[in-house]
Structures are given as C-alpha cells and as structure tokens.
Amino acid sequence: MIVEPKVRGFICTTAHPLGCKENVKLQIEYIKKQGIINGPKKVLIIGASTGYGLASRIAAAYGSGASTIGVMYEKEATEKRTATPGWYNTQAFEEYAIKDGLYATSINGDAFSRDVKEQVITRVKEDLGKVDMVIYSLAAPRRTMEDGTVYQSVLKTTEDNYTNKSWNLRDNTISEATVIPATEDEVNATVKVMGGEDWMDWIKALSDADVLEQGAVTIAYSYIGPKLTYPIYYNGTIGMAKKHLHESAERLNQTFANKGIKAYVSVNKALVTQASSAIPIVPLYFAILYKVMKEKGIHEGCIEQIGRLFHEKLANGIAQVDEHNLIRLDDYELKEDIQKEVFEIWDRINSDNILELADIKGYWDDFYRMFGFGFDQIDYTQDVEI
Ligand code: NAI
C-alpha cells in the first residue's frame, strides 16, 4: 500500500511503518551519541510507544543498557488501515533492541486494567525477576474501571470561561477560542484518568508482587507551563489531575519508604505529541515557543529532554529536584528571557504575521514525523507492507 498522511484536525489517521522506524532509529542514534551512563538496568515503561514514554524507553535501553518492558494501547493494522504510530514504533524499537542484544518486550493493552498489571508482573517475574525503575508516561482520554464505569478526561477550565487567541490549524489563521468551565464531575473524571491514582495502583501491585528492587525509582511526567496557559492548563481540569499526580508522588514516598522506593514527578517541556495537540489555545503557544527556543539554540524534542533527564537530572542515581521535590526539565522553557519574548510575540501575533512570528513549519514537521511522515530518507511513493 502507498501510505499518505490523512490529517483530520489535530490527528492523522494514517501512519507510515518505515517512517516510524526511521523516527525510532534517529532517537536511538541521538542517545548512543550521548554515551553510556550508569543508570537503571531493568525498566518498566507505562505508555512506552510514543512521545515521552518512547523516548524514555530508548534512553534507558541505549543510555544504560537497560532491559525494557513497555506497556501501550495501540491498534494493529487491518487490511485497509495502517496501524497506529505507536504500534510501528514498538515493533521497530523491539527489532533494533533485540538485534543490539538488549532485552525488550511489550504488552499492548489497557494499562488501567488489573489484567494488564498482572500480565506485566508475570513477565517481570519470568524474565527479569525485578525492575529497578518504573516510568509512568500515560496520556489517556479515558479510563475504564473494573466495574465497567468509564471516566472521560476533559480539557476545560475550572473557574470561568477563558478566551484567548487560538491558531486554526486548518488554515493558519488566528481567531479567538473560548474554553468553558468543567462541571465538578468532569473535574473529578479528569483526575481519575490523568491523576496519580493509577500510578499508585501500579506501584502497589508491583510492590505486593515483590517485583520492585529495594530502592527502585519511579517517575511520572507532568507539565506546568507559563502563566498564560494557567487558566486552561495548570488551573484547568488537566492541571487538577497533575496536582493529584504531584501529591501521589509524596504519598508513594511515604507508603513505600520501608522499601526505599523513590517517586518523582518530572515536569517536562511543552512538545507536540498526540496528547498535546488536542489542547485548545496551547498549540499557538507551542509554535511561538519553538520559534524563540530554536533561535536561542535551546530547543529540545522528547528525546533531548529525556536524554537530559538521565544524563543530568538523575546523574549517579541522585535526582536534582526543586523545593517541591519536582525534577524540572521545563527549566529552559520557563527561562525569563524566553517567556518574555514569547509573551511579546503573543501580543503581536495575528493571521497576517503568524508564519513569520511562530514556527508553524516546525510544529507541522514534528506533527507529521509523529506519524512517520516527512523523513527525507523514506521514499513515500513506494508500496509498503503495513
Ligand atoms: P503520547 O500521546 O505521545 O503517549 C501516550 C502513551 O500512553 C502512548 O504510549 C499510548 O499508547 C499510551 N496509552 C494511552 N492510553 C493507554 C492505556 N489505556 N493503556 C496503556 N497505554 C496507554 O503522550 P505524551 O505527550 O508523551 O504524554 C506522556 C506524559 O507526559 C503525560 O502524562 C503528559 O501529560 C506528560 N507531558 C506531556 C507534555 C507535552 O507537551 N507533550 C509536556 C509535559 C508532560
């Protein structure tokens, strides 16, 4: 089949197997260039197939020679449809890792379920004995509980309507978008999906099954961002979930202190991923941020961020944290000079100057690459096995 991108709003419904493989290969090469570190050796990554989770898997495997077990929720190809990018990424990663003598196995299923937790525990026991690191990088739209109740996460404010500039991805115009407040039920549902409850459930299940090494480290990813996006992000429904995640790290540290388990939240940089493209108003901030950070030579993608997490922020097993016990990979994003410039641009930007003031090309390049498109090395006119 000849696979072309089919973009609908902020999602692409096709993925290119060879392009996804290229994406994984480039990330592996980046980590290899950084050199070997004395890091984790047996790592479980929950949400391992795209974005920050995939980068974490690659950084652990190729940065410190770790065996990795990845959990993801991806769709296989059918006769007519390509698989999801995370499916191809996982296949490619396993192929590279195994060829390079690294243990890698994956479980494709709903990470929220008891069943997947049990499958992972069995796999760890059989193949690795125990794990010394657990990375929690889920970005999910919904969570189904054991009794069948479904919680849906929403991207809304928690106070008043919030209106600001928003970039219309279809035609590169800027208009105003209004984000409306969530009901209390919607806030609670978002916390259920994206908060720390399931992270706690995972660590408890792994600890009860005795598959965590003494002193194992667990890290979940979060975002805070600038004041500009606070109404829709940090003080919005998703922010409530992230605050719950931050509190869960504290609870994990208290609950599992006797096992020496250390739980951290790493606050990462805003980046185009499948999860983040869905948030209103935010993509315009991303495109301006990309422009400013690239001009200053400090732009990073997922792999550069996670490379820095392992090399700097967790060097020699000691986590560098702020006064709230948070690892700050958003340190460059939130630099005063960067934010000052982003806000100056934010005030001036409109439909006429958007191409000049924001990195629209960079945004779309990242977007297409997530689905395996736009790599020079791939001939997209060729038939490909999906
Ligand atoms: P992503 O959409 O690229 O990755 C999500 C991962 O979760 C995929 O591996 C997917 O298969 C998996 N997944 C989703 N639902 C699942 C389920 N029910 N069971 C098993 N696996 C499931 O997302 P991204 O952006 O890498 O996000 C990961 C984490 O990083 C999230 O907590 C997000 O809030 C956080 N983060 C993202 C930032 C961004 O700008 N993209 C910035 C800072 C933090």
XYZ file of C-alpha atoms and ligand atoms in Angstrom:
430
model
C 0.000 0.000 0.000
C 1.148 3.564 -0.633
C 0.657 5.323 2.672
C -0.056 9.037 2.739
C -0.933 11.285 5.655
C -4.655 11.827 6.221
C -4.996 14.708 8.643
C -8.275 15.465 10.391
C -7.946 18.477 12.678
C -5.255 17.647 15.184
C -4.975 13.959 14.358
C -3.553 11.979 11.472
C -5.439 8.768 10.784
C -2.611 7.001 8.946
C 0.942 6.127 9.945
C 3.911 5.121 7.823
C 5.698 1.991 9.076
C 9.086 2.865 7.595
C 8.845 6.490 8.705
C 8.013 5.430 12.261
C 11.011 3.097 12.154
C 13.196 5.982 10.986
C 11.894 8.117 13.858
C 12.893 5.402 16.348
C 16.283 4.958 14.679
C 17.113 8.668 14.870
C 16.234 8.728 18.577
C 18.428 5.678 19.200
C 21.306 7.356 17.365
C 20.908 10.506 19.440
C 21.113 8.550 22.710
C 24.042 6.441 21.512
C 25.975 9.636 20.743
C 25.471 10.828 24.303
C 27.397 7.820 25.588
C 26.742 5.181 28.202
C 25.751 6.148 31.737
C 25.451 4.197 34.928
C 21.664 4.187 35.025
C 18.747 1.799 35.524
C 19.107 -1.754 34.261
C 15.559 -3.144 34.284
C 12.910 -0.631 33.393
C 9.143 -0.809 33.065
C 7.669 1.993 30.960
C 3.906 2.502 31.093
C 2.932 4.453 27.956
C 6.059 3.388 26.078
C 5.073 3.684 22.430
C 5.077 7.403 21.558
C 6.157 10.813 22.878
C 7.903 10.978 26.221
C 7.399 7.281 27.043
C 9.048 6.071 23.839
C 11.939 8.486 24.392
C 12.281 7.122 27.941
C 12.405 3.560 26.699
C 15.075 4.433 24.146
C 17.100 6.456 26.668
C 17.026 3.621 29.222
C 17.885 0.910 26.706
C 20.585 2.722 24.781
C 21.787 5.025 27.562
C 22.390 2.457 30.268
C 21.845 -0.864 28.515
C 18.541 -1.470 30.284
C 16.177 -4.333 29.625
C 12.787 -2.769 28.996
C 9.180 -3.830 29.307
C 6.822 -1.436 27.556
C 3.079 -1.083 28.051
C 0.957 0.704 25.466
C -2.500 0.789 23.950
C -2.090 0.690 20.201
C -4.014 -0.633 17.213
C -2.649 -3.199 14.784
C -3.106 -2.693 11.047
C -6.112 -4.151 9.260
C -6.345 -4.878 5.570
C -7.406 -1.301 4.853
C -5.971 0.715 7.713
C -2.447 1.252 8.856
C -1.574 0.515 12.469
C -1.214 3.417 14.897
C 2.253 5.023 15.027
C 2.875 3.610 18.498
C 2.375 0.117 17.131
C 5.023 0.640 14.433
C 7.344 2.427 16.869
C 7.163 -0.503 19.265
C 7.786 -3.045 16.552
C 10.780 -1.024 15.327
C 12.172 -0.475 18.813
C 11.986 -4.175 19.665
C 13.631 -5.095 16.380
C 16.560 -2.714 16.983
C 16.916 -3.577 20.654
C 16.917 -7.328 20.150
C 19.395 -7.018 17.271
C 21.616 -4.978 19.591
C 21.441 -7.628 22.297
C 19.038 -5.756 24.554
C 16.054 -7.450 26.175
C 12.798 -5.781 25.081
C 9.221 -6.968 25.349
C 5.898 -5.185 25.186
C 2.360 -5.632 26.400
C -0.323 -3.987 24.303
C -3.429 -3.476 26.406
C -5.241 -1.183 28.790
C -2.742 -0.129 31.469
C -5.584 0.831 33.801
C -6.809 -2.763 33.949
C -5.931 -5.332 36.578
C -5.354 -7.833 33.800
C -2.515 -5.856 32.166
C -0.903 -5.235 35.554
C -0.943 -8.986 36.163
C 0.478 -9.727 32.717
C 3.335 -7.314 33.407
C 4.035 -8.821 36.820
C 4.174 -12.326 35.315
C 6.523 -11.118 32.567
C 8.806 -9.365 35.070
C 8.957 -12.461 37.280
C 9.672 -14.787 34.392
C 12.188 -12.671 32.527
C 13.746 -10.050 34.802
C 12.954 -11.044 38.376
C 12.510 -7.429 39.463
C 12.634 -3.922 37.969
C 14.670 -1.002 39.279
C 12.760 1.776 37.515
C 9.121 2.399 36.601
C 8.272 5.261 34.275
C 4.654 6.336 34.161
C 4.005 8.199 30.899
C 0.352 7.585 30.184
C -1.682 10.155 28.316
C -5.153 8.691 28.004
C -8.538 10.134 27.104
C -10.486 7.730 29.301
C -10.226 5.100 31.990
C -12.439 2.064 32.388
C -12.741 0.791 35.946
C -13.002 -2.899 36.880
C -16.784 -2.488 37.412
C -17.221 -1.066 33.907
C -17.550 2.613 34.921
C -15.876 4.833 32.336
C -14.266 8.159 33.244
C -13.590 10.607 30.439
C -10.989 13.336 30.772
C -11.838 16.824 29.502
C -9.738 19.891 28.695
C -11.658 22.727 30.329
C -11.146 25.497 32.857
C -12.198 25.063 36.464
C -13.393 28.628 37.067
C -14.704 30.990 34.389
C -14.804 30.965 30.627
C -11.325 31.627 29.284
C -10.937 33.379 25.950
C -7.668 33.912 24.166
C -6.009 33.708 20.791
C -6.055 30.338 19.142
C -4.438 29.080 15.993
C -6.707 27.407 13.494
C -4.569 24.512 12.362
C -6.581 24.053 9.167
C -5.785 27.392 7.553
C -3.132 29.076 9.740
C -5.442 31.860 10.840
C -5.735 33.167 14.360
C -9.100 33.618 15.946
C -10.354 33.649 19.496
C -11.226 30.442 21.245
C -13.207 30.174 24.439
C -12.696 27.314 26.811
C -15.646 26.726 29.091
C -15.572 25.608 32.729
C -15.936 21.961 33.621
C -18.597 20.611 35.951
C -17.417 19.093 39.212
C -17.996 15.617 37.774
C -15.819 16.448 34.779
C -13.009 17.682 37.044
C -13.218 14.502 39.100
C -13.290 12.328 35.987
C -10.177 14.049 34.590
C -8.381 13.484 37.884
C -9.417 9.806 37.763
C -7.904 9.451 34.277
C -4.804 11.651 34.410
C -4.165 11.958 38.160
C -1.960 9.686 40.230
C -4.429 7.004 41.328
C -3.451 4.500 38.678
C 0.261 5.239 39.222
C -0.288 4.349 42.898
C -2.181 1.196 41.845
C 0.733 0.153 39.645
C 3.373 0.651 42.316
C 1.237 -1.094 44.924
C 0.603 -4.056 42.582
C 4.312 -4.326 41.711
C 5.361 -3.987 45.335
C 2.795 -6.557 46.565
C 4.080 -8.972 43.923
C 7.638 -8.291 45.129
C 8.905 -7.332 41.694
C 10.425 -3.956 42.692
C 14.084 -3.804 43.642
C 14.863 -2.264 47.029
C 15.395 1.438 46.298
C 13.631 1.342 42.912
C 12.851 4.717 41.348
C 9.526 5.646 39.795
C 8.947 8.766 37.694
C 5.738 10.234 36.294
C 5.617 13.116 33.812
C 3.859 16.393 34.294
C 3.508 19.849 32.808
C 3.078 23.241 34.440
C 3.795 25.810 31.720
C 3.631 29.616 31.760
C 1.022 31.839 33.459
C -0.544 32.444 30.036
C -1.828 28.890 29.820
C -2.637 28.505 33.548
C -6.411 29.026 33.091
C -6.620 26.142 30.629
C -3.711 24.026 31.760
C -2.332 24.289 35.250
C -5.518 25.651 36.811
C -7.735 23.766 34.369
C -9.033 20.217 34.610
C -5.757 18.676 33.422
C -3.841 20.763 35.964
C -6.061 19.403 38.745
C -5.095 15.918 37.593
C -1.409 16.910 37.529
C -1.638 18.314 41.069
C -3.097 14.974 42.133
C -0.160 13.296 40.396
C 2.295 15.504 42.317
C 0.584 14.650 45.622
C 0.659 10.976 44.661
C 4.458 11.125 44.440
C 4.510 12.276 48.067
C 2.076 9.523 49.059
C 4.178 6.925 47.246
C 7.316 8.102 49.049
C 5.582 7.795 52.410
C 3.818 4.494 51.723
C 6.852 2.710 50.337
C 9.569 4.344 52.430
C 10.386 0.985 54.031
C 11.225 -0.416 50.593
C 13.345 2.612 49.784
C 11.187 3.427 46.767
C 11.703 6.937 45.478
C 8.902 8.551 43.497
C 9.467 11.679 41.432
C 7.480 13.831 39.099
C 9.439 15.272 36.217
C 7.948 18.473 34.831
C 8.717 18.374 31.140
C 8.745 20.843 28.287
C 5.732 21.550 26.079
C 6.078 19.455 22.950
C 3.949 18.373 20.047
C 2.701 14.870 20.779
C -0.590 13.169 20.057
C -1.814 14.079 23.535
C -0.795 17.736 23.475
C -2.093 18.663 20.023
C -5.638 18.229 21.320
C -5.484 21.085 23.853
C -7.098 24.380 22.694
C -5.055 27.645 22.647
C -1.915 25.740 23.650
C -0.641 24.860 20.109
C -0.140 28.559 19.346
C 1.958 28.905 22.483
C 3.959 25.847 21.355
C 4.607 27.281 17.891
C 5.819 30.602 19.330
C 7.885 28.814 21.973
C 9.527 26.623 19.325
C 10.458 29.730 17.349
C 12.021 31.516 20.334
C 13.821 28.460 21.717
C 15.204 27.463 18.315
C 16.519 30.991 17.764
C 18.335 30.784 21.097
C 19.608 27.290 20.283
C 17.959 25.608 23.279
C 15.010 23.872 21.659
C 14.623 20.216 22.638
C 12.346 17.392 21.497
C 11.235 14.402 23.588
C 14.500 12.528 23.137
C 16.706 15.530 24.026
C 14.562 16.147 27.114
C 14.730 12.567 28.325
C 18.411 12.300 27.415
C 18.944 15.269 29.747
C 16.766 13.642 32.414
C 19.013 10.581 32.545
C 22.331 12.330 31.981
C 21.896 15.395 34.188
C 18.837 15.351 36.382
C 19.254 11.744 37.550
C 23.029 11.527 37.238
C 24.625 8.947 39.545
C 21.215 7.971 40.886
C 20.735 11.318 42.635
C 17.699 13.290 41.475
C 18.061 17.041 41.150
C 14.776 18.474 42.380
C 13.297 21.866 43.226
C 11.802 22.874 46.591
C 8.626 20.897 45.768
C 10.574 17.721 45.011
C 9.926 18.169 41.275
C 12.507 17.461 38.578
C 12.439 20.498 36.264
C 13.069 19.640 32.633
C 10.978 22.714 31.804
C 13.828 24.899 33.112
C 14.793 26.148 29.642
C 11.178 26.708 28.590
C 10.481 28.823 31.640
C 13.668 30.944 31.477
C 12.770 34.580 31.979
C 14.134 35.787 28.643
C 12.354 33.011 26.737
C 8.995 33.719 28.354
C 9.374 37.485 27.952
C 9.891 37.094 24.228
C 7.082 34.546 23.853
C 4.669 36.993 25.511
C 5.764 39.918 23.397
C 5.070 37.813 20.327
C 1.782 36.562 21.762
C 0.533 40.159 21.975
C 1.507 40.978 18.406
C 0.660 37.771 16.574
C -2.268 37.687 14.124
C -3.372 35.884 10.950
C -1.148 38.118 8.809
C 2.137 37.633 10.631
C 1.716 34.117 12.101
C 4.072 32.496 9.583
C 6.781 34.982 10.451
C 6.367 35.108 14.235
C 5.668 31.457 15.038
C 7.420 28.260 14.000
C 4.456 26.879 12.073
C 6.721 24.745 9.892
C 8.483 23.300 12.944
C 5.159 22.450 14.537
C 3.892 20.641 11.442
C 7.232 18.897 10.858
C 7.019 17.458 14.362
C 3.373 16.613 13.869
C 3.939 14.692 10.616
C 7.044 12.936 11.965
C 4.971 11.556 14.854
C 3.083 9.588 12.224
C 6.179 8.637 10.258
C 5.904 11.276 7.530
C 8.362 13.881 6.313
C 11.612 11.926 6.636
C 13.966 12.600 3.718
C 15.330 9.075 3.914
C 11.963 7.484 3.111
C 10.537 7.206 -0.389
C 6.845 7.742 0.218
C 5.903 6.890 -3.374
C 6.820 3.235 -2.799
C 4.422 0.495 -1.776
C 4.933 -0.545 1.808
C 3.820 -3.561 3.848
C 1.516 -2.253 6.559
P 1.559 10.425 23.937
O 0.163 10.532 23.480
O 2.651 10.574 22.951
O 1.799 8.994 24.668
C 0.854 8.370 25.455
C 1.236 6.919 25.707
O 0.233 6.343 26.575
C 1.265 6.027 24.449
O 2.307 5.070 24.605
C -0.080 5.312 24.499
O -0.103 4.040 23.840
C -0.221 5.124 25.997
N -1.604 4.897 26.436
C -2.673 5.722 26.344
N -3.756 5.146 26.924
C -3.346 3.948 27.400
C -3.985 2.883 28.102
N -5.263 2.952 28.459
N -3.253 1.789 28.400
C -1.938 1.682 28.041
N -1.278 2.664 27.402
C -1.976 3.772 27.083
O 1.690 11.456 25.135
P 2.886 12.307 25.769
O 2.711 13.722 25.357
O 4.193 11.651 25.581
O 2.471 12.264 27.302
C 3.034 11.388 28.245
C 3.018 12.084 29.597
O 3.872 13.243 29.534
C 1.635 12.591 30.013
O 1.478 12.422 31.398
C 1.702 14.067 29.665
O 0.821 14.845 30.434
C 3.150 14.359 30.012
N 3.688 15.585 29.419
C 3.486 15.895 28.100
C 3.941 17.116 27.596
C 3.731 17.501 26.185
O 3.818 18.694 25.873
N 3.502 16.593 25.303
C 4.666 18.079 28.454
C 4.918 17.599 29.775
C 4.409 16.412 30.247
